[in-house]
Amino acid sequence: MRQQARQRRTTSGDNPERLRCGSVRYHLCGLVAGAAALVLAGAGLAEGLVEGRQDGAFAHVRALQEIATANGGNRAAGTPGYDRSADYVAERLREAGYAVRFEEFTFPFFEERSAPSVSTASAESALTPLAAAAIRTLANSGSGEVTARLQAVDLGLPDTAPPGPSTSGCEAADFERFEHGAIALLRRGSCPFQVKVENATAAGAAGVIIMNEGAPERMDAFAGRLTRVAGVPVVGMAFEPGRLLASALGRGDDVVTRVQVNAAAGVRTTRNVLTDRAGDPARTIVIGAHLDSVREGPGMNDNASGSAAVLEAALRLAETADGTGPRLRFAFWGAEEVGLVGSRHHVNSLSEEERRAIVLYVNLDMVASPNFGRFVQAQEASDSLAAAARRALVSYFRDRNLPVEERVRTPRRGFGSDDAPFAEKGIPILGLYAGAAEAKQEAHAALFGGSPGRPFDPCYHRACDTADNVHPGVLEEMSAALSHALRELSR
């Protein structure tokens, strides 16, 4: 849901600045053009520009959108779109006088080349495909086509009562009577997908269909991820078609099923982009954002917005660098969307002394959601520097009459982004966030404005997460708040 004050912008495919600039070094011209575009961005933008550079963080979003459009529509790790994004960030940092280094690592790679399909037939009927919207490939599924009898495994579906929690396929004993070479029909539930699939394949399943659980929030087709590449096709299915198949099997029907998955899985190399601003190496603050997108779209709010805010803060602070205060490390992580791989690689590659020197990690992930909130996220117990950083962020917004909410992050609630590897090592964490796919509550609509009951970001992990899905005013506020807090800590 876009805010009324927000101005519509063309995507890069019909971008007039792109037409004027030409194809060579278009992003440099875009930085200049971005200054004019930001004037139209809406309430709160002028405040940020007082302290910041006149092109602003949204210019970087525009450049990353151009890169995605020119490279297959996404910036996923291991693709040319990500590599060009890393080059763009590195070029801007070098122009500001930073020494940039790339940190390479490998990650499990999965690419779906075409949509999956499931077709079924009972008795003498021909195979009939199920609706495409009811089927999703699980990441790291095996590739191929298999046709075999369908066999239900411990589905636990009552005839009349609503379905309860599922343990389908969670134990090897669930497959004691499983027919070797059949396709397993399982129900989503209380154990990881990987456990279900490994138990099924150990029993000889030629393919696996995991239907949704059937609770009100678990009815539709779903996307999931296996932690290791499976040897057979694995798909997720909406609850209702799964229930119909289970009913047919329960009547004793012989259901022949064909499952098709066309995908490639393996290992690829990608990289983090890192640079340090001079300061006390025994007190290092790492400021990070993931630079990669999902394959489904260009990832402008998730997370070109966070990367743009971190990059803009680095450029602003380069203009006033004097080497005092803590050392600042600006980090742009790769492969976050496939399991926080880049940030985890960085943390794990540090020596114990280097890890102890990191006194704070600040994460920016999705900081310009169109139906936004302004959230400062911190751990409940933080040291004095982390507390000072939190206060600096909160006061920036409050001093400008911009509503903000503080959120406590705990291991129980989970650290859902690149803050997790740092928190696991006992490093204090802090973050800025504007909301994702969760619905905006009435209280947040009263605080921030916008539409209650609608997602903070309706384009989360979708192709529509373009530059038009980014709120430029909120992005500028977040970037300016970050710059302000880092200046305060440097003093």
Short mmCIF file of C-alpha atoms in Angstrom, two decimals:
data_model
loop_
_atom_site.label_atom_id
_atom_site.label_comp_id
_atom_site.label_asym_id
_atom_site.label_seq_id
_atom_site.Cartn_x
_atom_site.Cartn_y
_atom_site.Cartn_z
CA MET A 1 0.00 0.00 0.00
CA ARG A 2 1.65 3.26 -1.11
CA GLN A 3 1.24 6.39 0.98
CA GLN A 4 -0.77 9.27 -0.51
CA ALA A 5 2.12 11.70 -0.16
CA ARG A 6 4.41 9.40 -2.08
CA GLN A 7 5.00 10.24 -5.73
CA ARG A 8 4.86 7.56 -8.40
CA ARG A 9 8.09 6.93 -10.24
CA THR A 10 8.78 5.18 -13.47
CA THR A 11 10.72 1.94 -13.35
CA SER A 12 14.09 1.82 -15.05
CA GLY A 13 12.68 0.38 -18.24
CA ASP A 14 11.10 3.74 -19.18
CA ASN A 15 13.25 5.99 -17.00
CA PRO A 16 13.75 9.38 -18.72
CA GLU A 17 17.02 9.94 -16.83
CA ARG A 18 18.30 6.68 -18.28
CA LEU A 19 17.37 7.82 -21.79
CA ARG A 20 19.19 11.11 -21.32
CA CYS A 21 22.25 9.56 -19.70
CA GLY A 22 22.76 6.74 -22.16
CA SER A 23 23.99 3.28 -21.26
CA VAL A 24 27.55 4.18 -20.19
CA ARG A 25 28.01 5.00 -16.51
CA TYR A 26 24.30 5.72 -16.27
CA HIS A 27 24.33 5.39 -12.51
CA LEU A 28 26.61 8.43 -12.11
CA CYS A 29 24.17 10.56 -14.04
CA GLY A 30 21.39 8.97 -12.02
CA LEU A 31 22.97 10.23 -8.82
CA VAL A 32 22.56 13.80 -10.07
CA ALA A 33 19.05 13.19 -11.37
CA GLY A 34 18.14 11.66 -8.03
CA ALA A 35 18.48 15.04 -6.31
CA ALA A 36 15.57 16.45 -8.26
CA ALA A 37 13.49 13.32 -7.75
CA LEU A 38 14.00 13.45 -3.99
CA VAL A 39 12.41 16.90 -3.79
CA LEU A 40 9.10 15.23 -4.64
CA ALA A 41 9.49 12.41 -2.15
CA GLY A 42 7.06 13.55 0.50
CA ALA A 43 6.97 14.57 4.13
CA GLY A 44 10.14 14.36 6.20
CA LEU A 45 12.60 14.40 3.30
CA ALA A 46 13.83 17.96 3.58
CA GLU A 47 14.88 17.37 7.18
CA GLY A 48 17.26 14.61 6.15
CA LEU A 49 18.75 16.62 3.30
CA VAL A 50 19.81 19.38 5.67
CA GLU A 51 22.41 17.05 7.18
CA GLY A 52 23.10 14.93 4.10
CA ARG A 53 24.38 15.02 0.57
CA GLN A 54 21.96 16.43 -1.99
CA ASP A 55 21.57 13.28 -4.11
CA GLY A 56 20.46 11.13 -1.15
CA ALA A 57 20.09 7.41 -0.61
CA PHE A 58 17.28 7.00 -3.12
CA ALA A 59 19.73 7.67 -5.96
CA HIS A 60 21.47 4.40 -5.04
CA VAL A 61 18.13 2.58 -5.13
CA ARG A 62 17.55 3.93 -8.64
CA ALA A 63 20.99 2.72 -9.74
CA LEU A 64 20.44 -0.75 -8.26
CA GLN A 65 17.05 -0.94 -10.00
CA GLU A 66 18.77 -0.17 -13.30
CA ILE A 67 21.25 -2.95 -12.61
CA ALA A 68 18.49 -5.45 -11.83
CA THR A 69 16.54 -4.51 -14.95
CA ALA A 70 19.62 -4.99 -17.11
CA ASN A 71 20.40 -8.39 -15.55
CA GLY A 72 17.31 -10.56 -15.67
CA GLY A 73 15.19 -8.65 -13.16
CA ASN A 74 16.96 -9.65 -9.94
CA ARG A 75 20.20 -9.25 -7.98
CA ALA A 76 20.35 -12.67 -6.37
CA ALA A 77 23.66 -14.00 -5.05
CA GLY A 78 25.67 -15.79 -7.70
CA THR A 79 24.10 -13.85 -10.59
CA PRO A 80 25.41 -11.01 -12.78
CA GLY A 81 22.89 -8.68 -11.13
CA TYR A 82 24.52 -9.20 -7.75
CA ASP A 83 28.04 -8.86 -9.14
CA ARG A 84 27.14 -5.54 -10.81
CA SER A 85 25.54 -4.37 -7.55
CA ALA A 86 28.76 -5.16 -5.66
CA ASP A 87 30.76 -3.29 -8.30
CA TYR A 88 28.46 -0.27 -7.99
CA VAL A 89 28.88 -0.09 -4.21
CA ALA A 90 32.65 -0.54 -4.47
CA GLU A 91 32.95 2.23 -7.07
CA ARG A 92 31.01 4.72 -4.97
CA LEU A 93 33.11 3.92 -1.89
CA ARG A 94 36.40 4.25 -3.80
CA GLU A 95 35.30 7.59 -5.22
CA ALA A 96 34.83 8.77 -1.63
CA GLY A 97 38.38 7.72 -0.75
CA TYR A 98 37.72 4.38 0.93
CA ALA A 99 39.92 1.31 0.48
CA VAL A 100 37.51 -1.45 -0.56
CA ARG A 101 38.03 -5.17 -0.18
CA PHE A 102 35.98 -8.09 -1.43
CA GLU A 103 35.51 -11.12 0.80
CA GLU A 104 34.74 -14.19 -1.31
CA PHE A 105 32.90 -17.28 -0.09
CA THR A 106 30.90 -20.16 -1.47
CA PHE A 107 27.21 -20.83 -0.88
CA PRO A 108 24.63 -23.44 -1.87
CA PHE A 109 23.04 -22.31 -5.11
CA PHE A 110 19.55 -23.18 -6.32
CA GLU A 111 17.88 -21.93 -9.48
CA GLU A 112 14.40 -22.89 -10.63
CA ARG A 113 14.32 -22.82 -14.41
CA SER A 114 10.59 -23.27 -14.86
CA ALA A 115 7.50 -23.61 -12.69
CA PRO A 116 6.80 -27.02 -11.13
CA SER A 117 3.77 -29.11 -12.01
CA VAL A 118 1.78 -31.91 -10.40
CA SER A 119 -0.72 -33.99 -12.39
CA THR A 120 -2.93 -36.75 -10.99
CA ALA A 121 -5.21 -39.49 -12.30
CA SER A 122 -7.57 -41.97 -10.62
CA ALA A 123 -8.74 -45.30 -12.10
CA GLU A 124 -8.70 -45.04 -15.91
CA SER A 125 -8.79 -41.21 -16.15
CA ALA A 126 -6.03 -39.26 -17.89
CA LEU A 127 -3.50 -37.25 -15.91
CA THR A 128 -4.92 -33.83 -15.05
CA PRO A 129 -2.64 -30.99 -13.91
CA LEU A 130 -3.40 -29.25 -10.64
CA ALA A 131 -3.67 -25.45 -10.61
CA ALA A 132 -0.23 -23.85 -10.92
CA ALA A 133 -0.99 -21.51 -7.99
CA ALA A 134 -1.34 -24.53 -5.70
CA ILE A 135 2.24 -25.79 -6.22
CA ARG A 136 5.65 -24.43 -5.22
CA THR A 137 9.09 -25.97 -5.57
CA LEU A 138 11.02 -26.27 -2.33
CA ALA A 139 14.48 -24.75 -2.71
CA ASN A 140 17.15 -27.45 -3.06
CA SER A 141 14.63 -29.90 -4.50
CA GLY A 142 15.99 -32.47 -6.85
CA SER A 143 15.28 -31.92 -10.54
CA GLY A 144 13.41 -34.24 -12.87
CA GLU A 145 10.08 -35.84 -13.69
CA VAL A 146 8.64 -38.84 -11.92
CA THR A 147 5.33 -40.68 -12.41
CA ALA A 148 4.25 -43.17 -9.74
CA ARG A 149 1.51 -44.15 -7.32
CA LEU A 150 0.79 -41.62 -4.59
CA GLN A 151 0.93 -42.81 -0.99
CA ALA A 152 -0.17 -40.80 2.06
CA VAL A 153 2.08 -40.90 5.13
CA ASP A 154 0.60 -40.29 8.59
CA LEU A 155 -1.44 -37.26 7.47
CA GLY A 156 -3.64 -37.26 10.58
CA LEU A 157 -6.61 -35.62 8.86
CA PRO A 158 -9.94 -36.17 10.71
CA ASP A 159 -13.09 -36.52 8.61
CA THR A 160 -15.07 -33.78 10.33
CA ALA A 161 -12.97 -31.86 12.87
CA PRO A 162 -10.43 -29.20 11.83
CA PRO A 163 -6.94 -30.61 11.27
CA GLY A 164 -4.63 -30.47 14.26
CA PRO A 165 -0.82 -30.20 14.42
CA SER A 166 1.03 -32.56 12.11
CA THR A 167 3.99 -34.87 12.67
CA SER A 168 3.64 -36.43 9.21
CA GLY A 169 6.95 -37.88 8.06
CA CYS A 170 8.84 -36.74 11.13
CA GLU A 171 9.79 -40.27 12.20
CA ALA A 172 11.29 -43.10 10.16
CA ALA A 173 8.58 -45.31 11.63
CA ASP A 174 5.98 -43.33 9.65
CA PHE A 175 7.27 -45.09 6.51
CA GLU A 176 7.17 -48.69 7.76
CA ARG A 177 4.59 -49.68 5.12
CA PHE A 178 5.73 -47.30 2.41
CA GLU A 179 5.93 -48.75 -1.11
CA HIS A 180 9.38 -48.36 -2.65
CA GLY A 181 9.20 -46.12 -5.73
CA ALA A 182 5.94 -44.36 -4.75
CA ILE A 183 5.49 -40.62 -4.35
CA ALA A 184 5.02 -39.61 -0.70
CA LEU A 185 2.19 -37.25 0.28
CA LEU A 186 3.13 -35.61 3.58
CA ARG A 187 1.66 -32.79 5.65
CA ARG A 188 3.58 -29.75 6.81
CA GLY A 189 4.03 -29.65 10.56
CA SER A 190 6.27 -29.82 13.58
CA CYS A 191 9.59 -30.94 12.11
CA PRO A 192 11.85 -29.45 9.42
CA PHE A 193 11.19 -30.15 5.76
CA GLN A 194 14.64 -31.71 5.53
CA VAL A 195 13.74 -34.36 8.12
CA LYS A 196 10.54 -35.29 6.27
CA VAL A 197 12.32 -35.54 2.91
CA GLU A 198 15.26 -37.58 4.26
CA ASN A 199 12.91 -40.04 5.95
CA ALA A 200 10.90 -40.34 2.73
CA THR A 201 13.87 -40.91 0.46
CA ALA A 202 15.39 -43.40 2.91
CA ALA A 203 12.16 -45.38 2.52
CA GLY A 204 12.48 -45.30 -1.26
CA ALA A 205 10.21 -42.39 -2.23
CA ALA A 206 10.67 -41.31 -5.85
CA GLY A 207 9.21 -37.87 -5.12
CA VAL A 208 7.76 -35.89 -2.22
CA ILE A 209 4.67 -33.66 -2.00
CA ILE A 210 4.25 -31.71 1.24
CA MET A 211 0.74 -30.29 1.61
CA ASN A 212 0.17 -27.29 3.87
CA GLU A 213 -0.93 -28.00 7.43
CA GLY A 214 -4.52 -26.72 7.28
CA ALA A 215 -4.50 -24.16 10.09
CA PRO A 216 -6.08 -20.82 9.09
CA GLU A 217 -2.68 -19.26 8.41
CA ARG A 218 -1.38 -22.40 6.68
CA MET A 219 -3.73 -23.04 3.78
CA ASP A 220 -2.05 -21.72 0.63
CA ALA A 221 0.85 -22.99 -1.42
CA PHE A 222 4.09 -22.20 0.38
CA ALA A 223 7.76 -21.73 -0.41
CA GLY A 224 10.24 -23.63 1.73
CA ARG A 225 13.92 -24.52 1.72
CA LEU A 226 15.77 -27.76 2.28
CA THR A 227 19.13 -27.46 3.98
CA ARG A 228 20.68 -29.99 1.61
CA VAL A 229 19.98 -30.85 -2.02
CA ALA A 230 17.43 -33.65 -2.32
CA GLY A 231 17.83 -36.55 -4.73
CA VAL A 232 14.16 -36.46 -5.79
CA PRO A 233 11.66 -33.73 -6.80
CA VAL A 234 10.10 -32.02 -3.76
CA VAL A 235 7.16 -29.62 -3.94
CA GLY A 236 4.87 -27.82 -1.51
CA MET A 237 1.10 -27.91 -2.09
CA ALA A 238 -1.87 -25.88 -0.83
CA PHE A 239 -3.98 -27.61 1.80
CA GLU A 240 -7.25 -28.05 -0.12
CA PRO A 241 -5.90 -29.99 -3.15
CA GLY A 242 -3.84 -32.05 -0.72
CA ARG A 243 -6.95 -32.85 1.30
CA LEU A 244 -8.79 -33.96 -1.85
CA LEU A 245 -5.93 -36.28 -2.77
CA ALA A 246 -5.88 -37.65 0.78
CA SER A 247 -9.66 -38.29 0.57
CA ALA A 248 -9.23 -40.23 -2.68
CA LEU A 249 -6.49 -42.33 -1.14
CA GLY A 250 -8.63 -42.87 1.95
CA ARG A 251 -11.39 -44.32 -0.24
CA GLY A 252 -8.90 -46.79 -1.61
CA ASP A 253 -8.49 -45.11 -5.00
CA ASP A 254 -5.28 -45.80 -6.87
CA VAL A 255 -3.97 -42.28 -7.56
CA VAL A 256 -1.21 -42.03 -10.16
CA THR A 257 0.77 -38.81 -9.85
CA ARG A 258 3.37 -37.06 -11.97
CA VAL A 259 5.68 -34.49 -10.35
CA GLN A 260 7.93 -32.27 -12.48
CA VAL A 261 10.68 -29.96 -11.21
CA ASN A 262 13.13 -28.20 -13.51
CA ALA A 263 15.93 -26.72 -11.41
CA ALA A 264 19.68 -26.60 -10.93
CA ALA A 265 21.45 -26.92 -7.58
CA GLY A 266 25.11 -26.71 -6.65
CA VAL A 267 27.74 -24.42 -5.15
CA ARG A 268 28.69 -20.94 -6.36
CA THR A 269 31.07 -18.20 -5.29
CA THR A 270 29.99 -14.68 -4.35
CA ARG A 271 31.40 -11.89 -2.18
CA ASN A 272 30.84 -9.36 0.56
CA VAL A 273 31.90 -5.74 0.04
CA LEU A 274 33.76 -4.25 3.02
CA THR A 275 35.50 -1.01 3.88
CA ASP A 276 36.77 0.56 7.11
CA ARG A 277 36.68 4.19 8.24
CA ALA A 278 39.76 4.92 10.33
CA GLY A 279 39.38 4.81 14.10
CA ASP A 280 40.32 2.83 17.18
CA PRO A 281 40.69 -0.80 15.99
CA ALA A 282 40.03 -2.05 19.51
CA ARG A 283 36.53 -0.54 19.28
CA THR A 284 35.00 -1.48 15.94
CA ILE A 285 31.40 -0.80 14.98
CA VAL A 286 30.16 -2.84 12.02
CA ILE A 287 27.30 -1.33 10.02
CA GLY A 288 25.80 -3.82 7.58
CA ALA A 289 23.03 -4.55 5.11
CA HIS A 290 22.51 -7.41 2.71
CA LEU A 291 23.01 -6.49 -0.92
CA ASP A 292 21.41 -9.51 -2.56
CA SER A 293 17.78 -9.95 -3.59
CA VAL A 294 15.61 -13.01 -3.95
CA ARG A 295 15.31 -14.46 -7.44
CA GLU A 296 11.67 -13.46 -7.70
CA GLY A 297 12.42 -9.75 -8.07
CA PRO A 298 14.91 -6.86 -7.95
CA GLY A 299 14.70 -6.48 -4.16
CA MET A 300 14.51 -2.72 -3.88
CA ASN A 301 13.02 -2.50 -0.40
CA ASP A 302 14.49 -5.89 0.51
CA ASN A 303 17.21 -4.84 0.58
CA ALA A 304 18.49 -2.18 -1.78
CA SER A 305 16.96 0.23 0.76
CA GLY A 306 19.22 -0.95 3.59
CA SER A 307 22.27 -1.09 1.33
CA ALA A 308 21.54 2.42 0.02
CA ALA A 309 21.19 3.80 3.55
CA VAL A 310 24.48 2.22 4.68
CA LEU A 311 26.27 3.36 1.52
CA GLU A 312 24.96 6.90 1.87
CA ALA A 313 26.00 7.03 5.53
CA ALA A 314 29.50 5.88 4.55
CA LEU A 315 29.73 8.60 1.90
CA ARG A 316 28.50 11.29 4.29
CA LEU A 317 30.95 10.29 7.01
CA ALA A 318 33.84 10.14 4.56
CA GLU A 319 33.48 13.89 4.16
CA THR A 320 34.18 14.46 7.87
CA ALA A 321 36.58 11.60 8.66
CA ASP A 322 39.31 12.52 11.14
CA GLY A 323 40.33 9.09 12.48
CA THR A 324 38.98 9.63 15.98
CA GLY A 325 36.41 7.51 17.77
CA PRO A 326 35.64 3.88 17.03
CA ARG A 327 36.64 2.28 13.75
CA LEU A 328 33.60 1.99 11.49
CA ARG A 329 33.30 -1.01 9.18
CA PHE A 330 30.69 -0.69 6.44
CA ALA A 331 29.62 -4.11 5.16
CA PHE A 332 27.41 -5.18 2.26
CA TRP A 333 26.58 -8.84 2.68
CA GLY A 334 26.04 -11.42 -0.04
CA ALA A 335 23.75 -14.47 0.07
CA GLU A 336 21.60 -13.33 3.00
CA GLU A 337 18.51 -14.59 1.23
CA VAL A 338 19.83 -18.15 1.14
CA GLY A 339 20.67 -18.35 4.84
CA LEU A 340 22.73 -15.37 6.11
CA VAL A 341 25.76 -16.91 4.42
CA GLY A 342 27.84 -13.78 3.81
CA SER A 343 27.58 -12.26 7.28
CA ARG A 344 28.09 -15.65 8.92
CA HIS A 345 31.20 -16.22 6.80
CA HIS A 346 32.62 -12.86 7.89
CA VAL A 347 32.02 -13.44 11.59
CA ASN A 348 33.36 -16.98 11.49
CA SER A 349 36.50 -15.95 9.57
CA LEU A 350 37.53 -13.43 12.25
CA SER A 351 40.02 -14.33 14.93
CA GLU A 352 38.85 -14.29 18.54
CA GLU A 353 40.73 -11.01 19.06
CA GLU A 354 39.06 -9.45 16.01
CA ARG A 355 35.62 -10.55 17.21
CA ARG A 356 36.22 -9.11 20.67
CA ALA A 357 37.10 -5.79 19.05
CA ILE A 358 33.59 -5.50 17.55
CA VAL A 359 31.64 -3.56 20.17
CA LEU A 360 28.42 -3.16 18.17
CA TYR A 361 26.73 -4.42 15.02
CA VAL A 362 24.10 -2.19 13.36
CA ASN A 363 21.84 -3.86 10.78
CA LEU A 364 19.61 -2.22 8.19
CA ASP A 365 17.14 -4.51 6.45
CA MET A 366 13.98 -3.20 4.74
CA VAL A 367 14.07 0.44 5.85
CA ALA A 368 11.75 2.02 3.26
CA SER A 369 8.55 -0.03 3.25
CA PRO A 370 5.67 1.78 1.50
CA ASN A 371 3.20 1.20 4.39
CA PHE A 372 6.05 1.94 6.78
CA GLY A 373 6.81 1.99 10.44
CA ARG A 374 9.97 3.40 12.02
CA PHE A 375 11.45 0.76 14.29
CA VAL A 376 14.70 0.86 16.26
CA GLN A 377 15.51 -2.72 17.26
CA ALA A 378 17.96 -3.55 20.04
CA GLN A 379 18.73 -6.23 22.57
CA GLU A 380 17.27 -5.86 26.03
CA ALA A 381 20.65 -5.87 27.75
CA SER A 382 23.24 -3.75 25.94
CA ASP A 383 26.52 -2.17 26.98
CA SER A 384 26.95 1.59 27.26
CA LEU A 385 28.03 2.14 23.65
CA ALA A 386 25.14 0.12 22.25
CA ALA A 387 22.75 2.01 24.51
CA ALA A 388 24.22 5.32 23.37
CA ALA A 389 23.76 4.31 19.74
CA ARG A 390 20.15 3.35 20.38
CA ARG A 391 19.47 6.66 22.13
CA ALA A 392 21.07 8.57 19.24
CA LEU A 393 18.83 6.88 16.68
CA VAL A 394 15.67 7.35 18.73
CA SER A 395 16.44 10.97 19.54
CA TYR A 396 17.07 11.77 15.88
CA PHE A 397 13.50 10.85 15.02
CA ARG A 398 11.89 12.34 18.13
CA ASP A 399 13.76 15.64 17.81
CA ARG A 400 12.16 15.98 14.39
CA ASN A 401 8.68 14.94 15.53
CA LEU A 402 8.90 11.70 13.57
CA PRO A 403 7.12 8.83 15.38
CA VAL A 404 9.39 5.91 16.25
CA GLU A 405 8.98 2.67 18.18
CA GLU A 406 11.69 0.82 20.07
CA ARG A 407 11.63 -2.97 19.85
CA VAL A 408 13.45 -5.47 22.02
CA ARG A 409 15.16 -8.31 20.17
CA THR A 410 15.80 -11.59 21.98
CA PRO A 411 17.14 -14.98 20.91
CA ARG A 412 13.69 -16.44 21.60
CA ARG A 413 12.06 -14.06 19.13
CA GLY A 414 14.92 -14.68 16.74
CA PHE A 415 17.28 -12.45 14.85
CA GLY A 416 15.92 -12.80 11.34
CA SER A 417 18.66 -11.08 9.39
CA ASP A 418 22.42 -10.52 9.35
CA ASP A 419 22.36 -9.53 13.01
CA ALA A 420 22.03 -13.22 13.94
CA PRO A 421 25.68 -14.30 13.40
CA PHE A 422 26.88 -11.34 15.51
CA ALA A 423 24.37 -11.94 18.29
CA GLU A 424 25.39 -15.59 18.41
CA LYS A 425 28.94 -14.46 19.22
CA GLY A 426 27.79 -12.20 22.03
CA ILE A 427 28.20 -8.97 20.06
CA PRO A 428 25.58 -6.30 20.92
CA ILE A 429 23.22 -5.60 18.01
CA LEU A 430 21.08 -2.70 16.90
CA GLY A 431 18.92 -2.23 13.84
CA LEU A 432 16.62 -0.03 11.78
CA TYR A 433 13.54 -1.55 10.18
CA ALA A 434 10.35 -0.35 8.46
CA GLY A 435 8.31 -3.58 8.36
CA ALA A 436 7.95 -6.54 6.01
CA ALA A 437 5.04 -8.80 5.03
CA GLU A 438 3.34 -8.71 8.44
CA ALA A 439 0.04 -6.83 8.63
CA LYS A 440 0.10 -3.33 10.09
CA GLN A 441 -1.82 -3.18 13.34
CA GLU A 442 -4.27 -0.42 14.25
CA ALA A 443 -1.85 0.92 16.86
CA HIS A 444 0.93 1.27 14.30
CA ALA A 445 -1.41 2.93 11.80
CA ALA A 446 -2.37 5.44 14.52
CA LEU A 447 1.33 6.05 15.24
CA PHE A 448 2.82 6.14 11.76
CA GLY A 449 -0.18 6.62 9.47
CA GLY A 450 -0.83 4.28 6.57
CA SER A 451 -3.25 1.39 6.16
CA PRO A 452 -4.05 -0.98 9.04
CA GLY A 453 -4.59 -4.61 8.14
CA ARG A 454 -2.33 -4.31 5.09
CA PRO A 455 1.30 -5.45 4.95
CA PHE A 456 4.03 -2.96 5.71
CA ASP A 457 5.48 -4.19 2.40
CA PRO A 458 2.94 -5.87 0.08
CA CYS A 459 5.72 -6.70 -2.40
CA TYR A 460 7.95 -8.59 0.02
CA HIS A 461 9.94 -11.21 -1.95
CA ARG A 462 7.91 -10.51 -5.08
CA ALA A 463 8.63 -9.16 -8.57
CA CYS A 464 6.84 -5.90 -7.67
CA ASP A 465 9.59 -4.99 -5.16
CA THR A 466 10.89 -2.33 -7.54
CA ALA A 467 11.98 1.26 -6.93
CA ASP A 468 8.26 2.14 -6.95
CA ASN A 469 7.91 0.01 -3.81
CA VAL A 470 10.40 2.16 -1.89
CA HIS A 471 9.28 5.18 0.16
CA PRO A 472 12.01 7.76 -0.61
CA GLY A 473 11.17 10.03 2.33
CA VAL A 474 11.41 7.26 4.93
CA LEU A 475 14.58 5.97 3.29
CA GLU A 476 16.18 9.39 3.61
CA GLU A 477 15.08 9.65 7.25
CA MET A 478 16.61 6.25 8.05
CA SER A 479 19.87 7.08 6.29
CA ALA A 480 20.12 10.47 7.98
CA ALA A 481 19.37 8.93 11.38
CA LEU A 482 22.13 6.38 10.86
CA SER A 483 24.61 9.08 9.82
CA HIS A 484 23.65 11.17 12.84
CA ALA A 485 24.12 8.27 15.28
CA LEU A 486 27.51 7.33 13.83
CA ARG A 487 28.70 10.94 14.05
CA GLU A 488 27.62 11.03 17.69
CA LEU A 489 29.51 7.80 18.43
CA SER A 490 32.59 9.09 16.61
CA ARG A 491 32.64 12.10 18.91
#
